[in-house]
Coordinates of C-alpha atoms in Angstrom, one line a residue:
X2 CA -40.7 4.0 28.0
X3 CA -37.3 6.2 28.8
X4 CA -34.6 4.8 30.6
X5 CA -32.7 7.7 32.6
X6 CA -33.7 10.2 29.6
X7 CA -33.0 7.4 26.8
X8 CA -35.9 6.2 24.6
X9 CA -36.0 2.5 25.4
X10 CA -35.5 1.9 21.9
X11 CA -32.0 3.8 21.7
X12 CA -31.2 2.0 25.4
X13 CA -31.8 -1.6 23.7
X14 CA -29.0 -0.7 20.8
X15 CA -26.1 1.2 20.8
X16 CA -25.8 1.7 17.0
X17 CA -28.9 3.4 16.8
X18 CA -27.9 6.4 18.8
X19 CA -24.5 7.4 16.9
X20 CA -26.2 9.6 14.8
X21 CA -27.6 11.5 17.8
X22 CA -24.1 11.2 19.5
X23 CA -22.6 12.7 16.2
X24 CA -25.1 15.7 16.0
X25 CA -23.8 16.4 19.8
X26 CA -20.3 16.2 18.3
X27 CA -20.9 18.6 15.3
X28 CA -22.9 21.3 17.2
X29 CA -19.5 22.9 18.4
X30 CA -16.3 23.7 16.3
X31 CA -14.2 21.3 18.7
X32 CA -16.3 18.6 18.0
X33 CA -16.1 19.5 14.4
X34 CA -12.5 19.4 14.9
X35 CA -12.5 16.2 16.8
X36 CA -14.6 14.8 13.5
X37 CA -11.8 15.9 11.0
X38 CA -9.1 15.0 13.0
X39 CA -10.1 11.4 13.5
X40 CA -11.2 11.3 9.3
X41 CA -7.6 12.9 8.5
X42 CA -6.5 10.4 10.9
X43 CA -8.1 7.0 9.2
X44 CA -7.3 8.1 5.8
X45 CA -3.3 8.9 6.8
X46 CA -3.5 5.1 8.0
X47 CA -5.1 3.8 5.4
X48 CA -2.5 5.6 2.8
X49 CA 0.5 3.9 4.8
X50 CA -0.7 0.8 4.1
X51 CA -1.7 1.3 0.8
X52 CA 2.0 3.3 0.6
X53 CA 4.0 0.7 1.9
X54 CA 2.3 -1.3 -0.8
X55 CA 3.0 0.7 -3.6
X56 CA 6.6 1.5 -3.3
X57 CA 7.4 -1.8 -3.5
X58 CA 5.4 -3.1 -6.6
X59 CA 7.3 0.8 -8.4
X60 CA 10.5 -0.6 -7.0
X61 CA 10.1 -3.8 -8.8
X62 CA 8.5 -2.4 -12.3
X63 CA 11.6 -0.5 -11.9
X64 CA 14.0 -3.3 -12.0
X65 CA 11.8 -5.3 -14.6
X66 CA 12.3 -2.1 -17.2
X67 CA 16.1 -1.6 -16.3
X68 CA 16.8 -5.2 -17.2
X69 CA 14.9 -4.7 -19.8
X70 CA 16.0 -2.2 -21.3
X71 CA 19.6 -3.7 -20.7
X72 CA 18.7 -6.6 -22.3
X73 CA 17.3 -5.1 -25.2
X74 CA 20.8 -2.8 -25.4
X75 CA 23.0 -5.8 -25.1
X76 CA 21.3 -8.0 -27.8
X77 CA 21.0 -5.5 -30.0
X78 CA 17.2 -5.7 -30.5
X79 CA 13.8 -6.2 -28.6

């Protein structure tokens, strides 16, 4: 049974017709495009937040070897 040119299958769930969507999408180079954009997109995101992360947990190893090392040239010995 189609439903305006839509298996009834595909009508019933959504999910099941992103990979057709997505074949639609790649079949020109601005959908390719649009594709890469959004992937370069998600992984810049997901990089800030692993970033903002990072910076702070080199900022503090930082200050753990300076004292330290400061410690260890102050008392002589570590």
């Amino acid at each position: 049974m189609y439903l305006s040119g839509i298996p009834s299958v595909l009508a019933a769930s959504p999910l099941a017709a992103t990979p057709l969507v997505l074949q639609g999408l790649l079949a020109t180079p601005l959908g390719k495009l649009l594709v890469a954009l959004v992937a370069i997109t998600v992984i810049v995101l997901v990089g800030r937040v692993v970033l903002s992360v990072a910076w702070k947990l080199l900022v503090v190893a930082t200050l753990v070897v300076a004292g330290l090392w400061l410690v260890s040239t102050v008392l002589g010995g570590f």
